[in-house]
Amino acid sequence: PALDRLLRKLSVAERTRGLLMQADVKMRVGTFFLITIGLGVLGGAIVAIGSTYWWAFPIGAGLVGSIPYFVVYRKKEIRKRTFERQFPDALDLMTGALRSGMAFTAALQVVAEECPDPVSGEFRIGFEENRLGLSLRDSLNDMTKRIDSTELRLFVTAVLIQKDTGGNLAEILEGTAYVIRDRFRILGDVRTITAQARLSGVILTALPLAMVGARLVIVPDYLKTLLSDPVGPYLIGAAAFMQLLGFVLIRKIVNIKV
């Protein structure tokens, strides 16, 4: 309870809660933080035991402690991409339901029953929230918080505008599905064009690490002077920072928004 009260006062706890929700990880924020801290301390202790440098513990703790965040973020991205692949078909199903005379909430229920996860799960939650008294605007906006998707936000915006101004919702959703599919086509073209640059970034980042590992196996004393010299750790830190900076810059260049 004391940890829970402390976390409620921190903005990082709210962001972490949103990340866990978007990744569909059924875990409390406090439990997630305890796992992160425990892994960080364990990793830092293991690295510090095998090293004589004071900075080995924080580096080991940071690397191992960040593993849960990477795992959850990866799950979030996989779930998001799966949702976006299924979403245009869900919009087509909803358009057909509206043209057959169903209300919008009934069309939400059709999508929740007929589509696979994660689309069915999110639309089921939205339908149940609206059925239990939450306004349609709030239930749709809550859906955009659970799935960090541009396509979903586009759909919610189109629906809410239609509710305020009127119009043929079936035609609006049909046009929205067309725009989403066209966006995916352009995104695929962009990824094809930038594939070489993205691969170059991975190779240029991994090559120094692979060379150091090979040297340590073939000639174990090769880096002895670098590690024993007082300036050596600073040079290693500067090299690691520049490698990371180069990787981030390459990713920034090839990450073209569509």
mmCIF file of C-alpha atoms in Angstrom:
data_model
loop_
_atom_site.group_PDB
_atom_site.id
_atom_site.type_symbol
_atom_site.label_atom_id
_atom_site.label_comp_id
_atom_site.label_asym_id
_atom_site.label_seq_id
_atom_site.Cartn_x
_atom_site.Cartn_y
_atom_site.Cartn_z
ATOM 1 C CA PRO A 1 0.000 0.000 0.000
ATOM 2 C CA ALA A 2 2.822 2.456 0.770
ATOM 3 C CA LEU A 3 4.395 1.814 -2.630
ATOM 4 C CA ASP A 4 0.995 2.217 -4.281
ATOM 5 C CA ARG A 5 0.438 5.611 -2.632
ATOM 6 C CA LEU A 6 3.895 6.734 -3.707
ATOM 7 C CA LEU A 7 3.370 5.614 -7.319
ATOM 8 C CA ARG A 8 0.056 7.468 -7.566
ATOM 9 C CA LYS A 9 1.993 10.723 -7.092
ATOM 10 C CA LEU A 10 4.473 10.023 -9.920
ATOM 11 C CA SER A 11 3.787 10.803 -13.579
ATOM 12 C CA VAL A 12 6.091 7.960 -14.653
ATOM 13 C CA ALA A 13 3.716 5.518 -12.956
ATOM 14 C CA GLU A 14 0.801 6.775 -15.044
ATOM 15 C CA ARG A 15 2.830 6.444 -18.249
ATOM 16 C CA THR A 16 3.886 2.941 -17.248
ATOM 17 C CA ARG A 17 0.280 2.006 -16.535
ATOM 18 C CA GLY A 18 -0.659 3.181 -20.017
ATOM 19 C CA LEU A 19 2.177 1.150 -21.533
ATOM 20 C CA LEU A 20 1.079 -1.997 -19.699
ATOM 21 C CA MET A 21 -2.504 -1.430 -20.798
ATOM 22 C CA GLN A 22 -1.508 -0.938 -24.454
ATOM 23 C CA ALA A 23 0.622 -4.104 -24.331
ATOM 24 C CA ASP A 24 -2.287 -6.018 -22.714
ATOM 25 C CA VAL A 25 -0.066 -7.055 -19.803
ATOM 26 C CA LYS A 26 -2.162 -7.955 -16.770
ATOM 27 C CA MET A 27 0.178 -6.603 -14.126
ATOM 28 C CA ARG A 28 0.049 -3.839 -11.535
ATOM 29 C CA VAL A 29 2.435 -0.921 -11.939
ATOM 30 C CA GLY A 30 3.933 -1.584 -8.501
ATOM 31 C CA THR A 31 4.624 -5.218 -9.389
ATOM 32 C CA PHE A 32 6.226 -4.144 -12.660
ATOM 33 C CA PHE A 33 8.470 -1.646 -10.853
ATOM 34 C CA LEU A 34 9.499 -4.241 -8.268
ATOM 35 C CA ILE A 35 10.451 -6.688 -11.037
ATOM 36 C CA THR A 36 12.421 -3.945 -12.810
ATOM 37 C CA ILE A 37 14.269 -2.907 -9.647
ATOM 38 C CA GLY A 38 14.941 -6.515 -8.658
ATOM 39 C CA LEU A 39 16.384 -7.393 -12.069
ATOM 40 C CA GLY A 40 18.448 -4.192 -12.056
ATOM 41 C CA VAL A 41 19.994 -4.922 -8.670
ATOM 42 C CA LEU A 42 20.643 -8.545 -9.610
ATOM 43 C CA GLY A 43 22.220 -7.645 -12.961
ATOM 44 C CA GLY A 44 24.328 -4.882 -11.435
ATOM 45 C CA ALA A 45 25.555 -7.200 -8.685
ATOM 46 C CA ILE A 46 26.530 -9.931 -11.156
ATOM 47 C CA VAL A 47 28.446 -7.473 -13.341
ATOM 48 C CA ALA A 48 30.105 -5.818 -10.329
ATOM 49 C CA ILE A 49 31.318 -9.173 -8.978
ATOM 50 C CA GLY A 50 33.254 -9.796 -12.175
ATOM 51 C CA SER A 51 34.645 -6.265 -12.469
ATOM 52 C CA THR A 52 36.800 -3.954 -10.380
ATOM 53 C CA TYR A 53 35.367 -0.703 -11.730
ATOM 54 C CA TRP A 54 32.799 1.284 -9.774
ATOM 55 C CA TRP A 55 30.754 2.100 -12.861
ATOM 56 C CA ALA A 56 30.145 -1.581 -13.632
ATOM 57 C CA PHE A 57 27.228 -1.803 -11.168
ATOM 58 C CA PRO A 58 25.104 1.096 -12.559
ATOM 59 C CA ILE A 59 25.753 0.013 -16.149
ATOM 60 C CA GLY A 60 24.784 -3.594 -15.415
ATOM 61 C CA ALA A 61 21.762 -2.474 -13.394
ATOM 62 C CA GLY A 62 20.613 -0.161 -16.180
ATOM 63 C CA LEU A 63 20.985 -2.761 -18.919
ATOM 64 C CA VAL A 64 19.336 -5.640 -17.073
ATOM 65 C CA GLY A 65 16.715 -3.446 -15.391
ATOM 66 C CA SER A 66 15.545 -2.095 -18.746
ATOM 67 C CA ILE A 67 14.707 -5.583 -20.072
ATOM 68 C CA PRO A 68 11.083 -5.539 -18.758
ATOM 69 C CA TYR A 69 10.446 -2.207 -20.494
ATOM 70 C CA PHE A 70 11.795 -3.531 -23.798
ATOM 71 C CA VAL A 71 9.677 -6.684 -23.493
ATOM 72 C CA VAL A 72 6.490 -4.747 -22.725
ATOM 73 C CA TYR A 73 7.179 -2.177 -25.447
ATOM 74 C CA ARG A 74 7.762 -4.986 -27.957
ATOM 75 C CA LYS A 75 4.456 -6.613 -26.971
ATOM 76 C CA LYS A 76 2.722 -3.261 -27.380
ATOM 77 C CA GLU A 77 4.133 -2.757 -30.895
ATOM 78 C CA ILE A 78 3.220 -6.316 -31.975
ATOM 79 C CA ARG A 79 -0.323 -5.875 -30.665
ATOM 80 C CA LYS A 80 -0.615 -2.494 -32.384
ATOM 81 C CA ARG A 81 0.548 -3.839 -35.754
ATOM 82 C CA THR A 82 -1.824 -6.808 -35.470
ATOM 83 C CA PHE A 83 -4.711 -4.449 -34.705
ATOM 84 C CA GLU A 84 -3.877 -2.208 -37.656
ATOM 85 C CA ARG A 85 -3.738 -5.159 -40.073
ATOM 86 C CA GLN A 86 -7.184 -6.316 -38.969
ATOM 87 C CA PHE A 87 -8.761 -2.865 -38.696
ATOM 88 C CA PRO A 88 -9.671 -2.219 -42.388
ATOM 89 C CA ASP A 89 -11.579 -5.535 -42.529
ATOM 90 C CA ALA A 90 -13.369 -4.555 -39.304
ATOM 91 C CA LEU A 91 -14.394 -1.249 -40.897
ATOM 92 C CA ASP A 92 -15.730 -3.106 -43.957
ATOM 93 C CA LEU A 93 -17.759 -5.368 -41.659
ATOM 94 C CA MET A 94 -19.080 -2.340 -39.775
ATOM 95 C CA THR A 95 -19.981 -0.588 -43.044
ATOM 96 C CA GLY A 96 -21.979 -3.623 -44.177
ATOM 97 C CA ALA A 97 -23.778 -3.767 -40.827
ATOM 98 C CA LEU A 98 -24.724 -0.071 -41.034
ATOM 99 C CA ARG A 99 -25.991 -0.440 -44.617
ATOM 100 C CA SER A 100 -28.175 -3.346 -43.536
ATOM 101 C CA GLY A 101 -29.980 -1.019 -41.120
ATOM 102 C CA MET A 102 -28.179 -1.673 -37.839
ATOM 103 C CA ALA A 103 -27.400 1.089 -35.347
ATOM 104 C CA PHE A 104 -23.790 2.059 -34.743
ATOM 105 C CA THR A 105 -23.661 0.340 -31.336
ATOM 106 C CA ALA A 106 -25.044 -2.856 -32.907
ATOM 107 C CA ALA A 107 -22.322 -2.602 -35.574
ATOM 108 C CA LEU A 108 -19.762 -2.394 -32.756
ATOM 109 C CA GLN A 109 -21.185 -5.620 -31.338
ATOM 110 C CA VAL A 110 -20.941 -7.330 -34.741
ATOM 111 C CA VAL A 111 -17.254 -6.430 -34.987
ATOM 112 C CA ALA A 112 -16.693 -7.638 -31.417
ATOM 113 C CA GLU A 113 -18.266 -11.004 -32.239
ATOM 114 C CA GLU A 114 -16.918 -11.627 -35.749
ATOM 115 C CA CYS A 115 -13.378 -10.214 -35.832
ATOM 116 C CA PRO A 116 -10.286 -11.831 -34.251
ATOM 117 C CA ASP A 117 -8.301 -10.387 -31.367
ATOM 118 C CA PRO A 118 -7.161 -7.731 -30.614
ATOM 119 C CA VAL A 119 -9.851 -5.923 -32.677
ATOM 120 C CA SER A 120 -12.694 -7.970 -31.189
ATOM 121 C CA GLY A 121 -11.480 -7.424 -27.627
ATOM 122 C CA GLU A 122 -11.192 -3.651 -27.963
ATOM 123 C CA PHE A 123 -14.568 -3.253 -29.696
ATOM 124 C CA ARG A 124 -16.164 -5.546 -27.117
ATOM 125 C CA ILE A 125 -14.891 -3.312 -24.316
ATOM 126 C CA GLY A 126 -16.144 -0.216 -26.141
ATOM 127 C CA PHE A 127 -19.564 -1.794 -26.713
ATOM 128 C CA GLU A 128 -19.891 -2.933 -23.087
ATOM 129 C CA GLU A 129 -18.851 0.476 -21.746
ATOM 130 C CA ASN A 130 -21.484 2.174 -23.900
ATOM 131 C CA ARG A 131 -24.128 -0.418 -22.943
ATOM 132 C CA LEU A 132 -23.436 0.150 -19.247
ATOM 133 C CA GLY A 133 -23.967 3.910 -19.502
ATOM 134 C CA LEU A 134 -20.721 5.494 -20.691
ATOM 135 C CA SER A 135 -21.216 7.943 -23.539
ATOM 136 C CA LEU A 136 -20.156 6.886 -27.024
ATOM 137 C CA ARG A 137 -17.597 9.690 -27.167
ATOM 138 C CA ASP A 138 -15.929 8.569 -23.930
ATOM 139 C CA SER A 139 -15.953 4.871 -24.823
ATOM 140 C CA LEU A 140 -14.340 5.554 -28.224
ATOM 141 C CA ASN A 141 -11.766 7.889 -26.699
ATOM 142 C CA ASP A 142 -10.924 5.215 -24.117
ATOM 143 C CA MET A 143 -10.312 2.816 -27.006
ATOM 144 C CA THR A 144 -7.646 5.167 -28.423
ATOM 145 C CA LYS A 145 -5.895 5.075 -25.041
ATOM 146 C CA ARG A 146 -5.726 1.278 -25.064
ATOM 147 C CA ILE A 147 -4.411 1.131 -28.658
ATOM 148 C CA ASP A 148 -1.835 3.712 -29.722
ATOM 149 C CA SER A 149 -2.857 3.665 -33.393
ATOM 150 C CA THR A 150 -3.165 6.536 -35.867
ATOM 151 C CA GLU A 151 -5.742 4.525 -37.838
ATOM 152 C CA LEU A 152 -7.933 4.071 -34.768
ATOM 153 C CA ARG A 153 -7.748 7.777 -33.939
ATOM 154 C CA LEU A 154 -8.739 8.561 -37.530
ATOM 155 C CA PHE A 155 -11.769 6.274 -37.183
ATOM 156 C CA VAL A 156 -12.819 7.779 -33.834
ATOM 157 C CA THR A 157 -12.458 11.327 -35.153
ATOM 158 C CA ALA A 158 -14.558 10.512 -38.234
ATOM 159 C CA VAL A 159 -17.317 8.911 -36.129
ATOM 160 C CA LEU A 160 -17.458 11.751 -33.591
ATOM 161 C CA ILE A 161 -17.558 14.413 -36.315
ATOM 162 C CA GLN A 162 -20.392 12.544 -38.024
ATOM 163 C CA LYS A 163 -22.299 12.372 -34.741
ATOM 164 C CA ASP A 164 -22.025 16.169 -34.388
ATOM 165 C CA THR A 165 -22.591 17.232 -38.001
ATOM 166 C CA GLY A 166 -24.580 14.358 -39.531
ATOM 167 C CA GLY A 167 -23.998 12.498 -42.778
ATOM 168 C CA ASN A 168 -23.825 8.967 -44.113
ATOM 169 C CA LEU A 169 -21.699 7.098 -41.602
ATOM 170 C CA ALA A 170 -21.410 4.008 -43.827
ATOM 171 C CA GLU A 171 -19.832 6.079 -46.620
ATOM 172 C CA ILE A 172 -17.529 7.800 -44.127
ATOM 173 C CA LEU A 173 -16.289 4.469 -42.773
ATOM 174 C CA GLU A 174 -15.857 3.106 -46.296
ATOM 175 C CA GLY A 175 -13.685 6.120 -47.155
ATOM 176 C CA THR A 176 -11.767 5.714 -43.901
ATOM 177 C CA ALA A 177 -10.997 2.065 -44.714
ATOM 178 C CA TYR A 178 -9.778 3.112 -48.174
ATOM 179 C CA VAL A 179 -7.474 5.769 -46.668
ATOM 180 C CA ILE A 180 -6.059 3.276 -44.134
ATOM 181 C CA ARG A 181 -5.336 0.677 -46.817
ATOM 182 C CA ASP A 182 -3.699 3.297 -49.028
ATOM 183 C CA ARG A 183 -1.580 4.431 -46.082
ATOM 184 C CA PHE A 184 -0.396 0.862 -45.491
ATOM 185 C CA ARG A 185 0.535 0.560 -49.172
ATOM 186 C CA ILE A 186 2.622 3.745 -49.025
ATOM 187 C CA LEU A 187 4.184 2.644 -45.740
ATOM 188 C CA GLY A 188 5.201 -0.658 -47.333
ATOM 189 C CA ASP A 189 6.838 1.214 -50.226
ATOM 190 C CA VAL A 190 8.734 3.429 -47.785
ATOM 191 C CA ARG A 191 9.984 0.434 -45.782
ATOM 192 C CA THR A 192 11.181 -1.214 -48.994
ATOM 193 C CA ILE A 193 13.089 1.889 -50.057
ATOM 194 C CA THR A 194 14.701 2.378 -46.626
ATOM 195 C CA ALA A 195 15.495 -1.314 -46.010
ATOM 196 C CA GLN A 196 19.165 -0.922 -46.954
ATOM 197 C CA ALA A 197 19.632 2.089 -44.668
ATOM 198 C CA ARG A 198 17.982 0.287 -41.741
ATOM 199 C CA LEU A 199 20.157 -2.779 -42.264
ATOM 200 C CA SER A 200 23.249 -0.559 -42.451
ATOM 201 C CA GLY A 201 22.369 0.956 -39.083
ATOM 202 C CA VAL A 202 22.128 -2.479 -37.472
ATOM 203 C CA ILE A 203 25.395 -3.683 -39.033
ATOM 204 C CA LEU A 204 27.348 -0.536 -38.137
ATOM 205 C CA THR A 205 26.124 -0.798 -34.537
ATOM 206 C CA ALA A 206 26.759 -4.518 -34.109
ATOM 207 C CA LEU A 207 30.083 -4.716 -35.979
ATOM 208 C CA PRO A 208 32.289 -3.065 -33.278
ATOM 209 C CA LEU A 209 30.739 -5.257 -30.579
ATOM 210 C CA ALA A 210 31.301 -8.380 -32.667
ATOM 211 C CA MET A 211 34.922 -7.385 -33.364
ATOM 212 C CA VAL A 212 35.619 -6.773 -29.662
ATOM 213 C CA GLY A 213 34.071 -10.120 -28.760
ATOM 214 C CA ALA A 214 36.124 -11.917 -31.404
ATOM 215 C CA ARG A 215 39.334 -10.227 -30.219
ATOM 216 C CA LEU A 216 38.667 -11.234 -26.616
ATOM 217 C CA VAL A 217 38.201 -14.859 -27.679
ATOM 218 C CA ILE A 218 41.180 -15.022 -30.056
ATOM 219 C CA VAL A 219 43.603 -12.738 -28.151
ATOM 220 C CA PRO A 220 42.389 -12.401 -24.524
ATOM 221 C CA ASP A 221 45.074 -9.806 -23.639
ATOM 222 C CA TYR A 222 44.326 -7.586 -26.635
ATOM 223 C CA LEU A 223 42.321 -5.014 -24.608
ATOM 224 C CA LYS A 224 44.374 -5.323 -21.416
ATOM 225 C CA THR A 225 46.131 -1.969 -21.874
ATOM 226 C CA LEU A 226 42.882 -0.179 -22.704
ATOM 227 C CA LEU A 227 41.124 -1.563 -19.634
ATOM 228 C CA SER A 228 44.023 -1.006 -17.224
ATOM 229 C CA ASP A 229 44.834 2.556 -18.301
ATOM 230 C CA PRO A 230 42.945 5.257 -16.327
ATOM 231 C CA VAL A 231 41.817 6.904 -19.558
ATOM 232 C CA GLY A 232 40.554 3.606 -21.008
ATOM 233 C CA PRO A 233 37.103 3.544 -19.383
ATOM 234 C CA TYR A 234 36.421 7.091 -20.581
ATOM 235 C CA LEU A 235 37.381 6.145 -24.130
ATOM 236 C CA ILE A 236 35.101 3.094 -23.974
ATOM 237 C CA GLY A 237 32.255 5.239 -22.680
ATOM 238 C CA ALA A 238 32.789 7.840 -25.408
ATOM 239 C CA ALA A 239 32.867 5.131 -28.090
ATOM 240 C CA ALA A 240 29.688 3.513 -26.742
ATOM 241 C CA PHE A 241 27.931 6.900 -26.651
ATOM 242 C CA MET A 242 28.940 7.685 -30.236
ATOM 243 C CA GLN A 243 27.774 4.250 -31.407
ATOM 244 C CA LEU A 244 24.417 4.771 -29.727
ATOM 245 C CA LEU A 245 24.127 8.292 -31.130
ATOM 246 C CA GLY A 246 24.873 7.053 -34.641
ATOM 247 C CA PHE A 247 22.262 4.309 -34.352
ATOM 248 C CA VAL A 248 19.625 6.785 -33.120
ATOM 249 C CA LEU A 249 20.415 9.249 -35.927
ATOM 250 C CA ILE A 250 20.157 6.543 -38.601
ATOM 251 C CA ARG A 251 16.823 5.386 -37.170
ATOM 252 C CA LYS A 252 15.635 8.980 -37.119
ATOM 253 C CA ILE A 253 16.522 9.464 -40.780
ATOM 254 C CA VAL A 254 14.872 6.264 -42.057
ATOM 255 C CA ASN A 255 11.788 6.526 -39.806
ATOM 256 C CA ILE A 256 9.630 8.400 -42.324
ATOM 257 C CA LYS A 257 6.159 9.274 -41.094
ATOM 258 C CA VAL A 258 3.306 8.323 -43.402
#
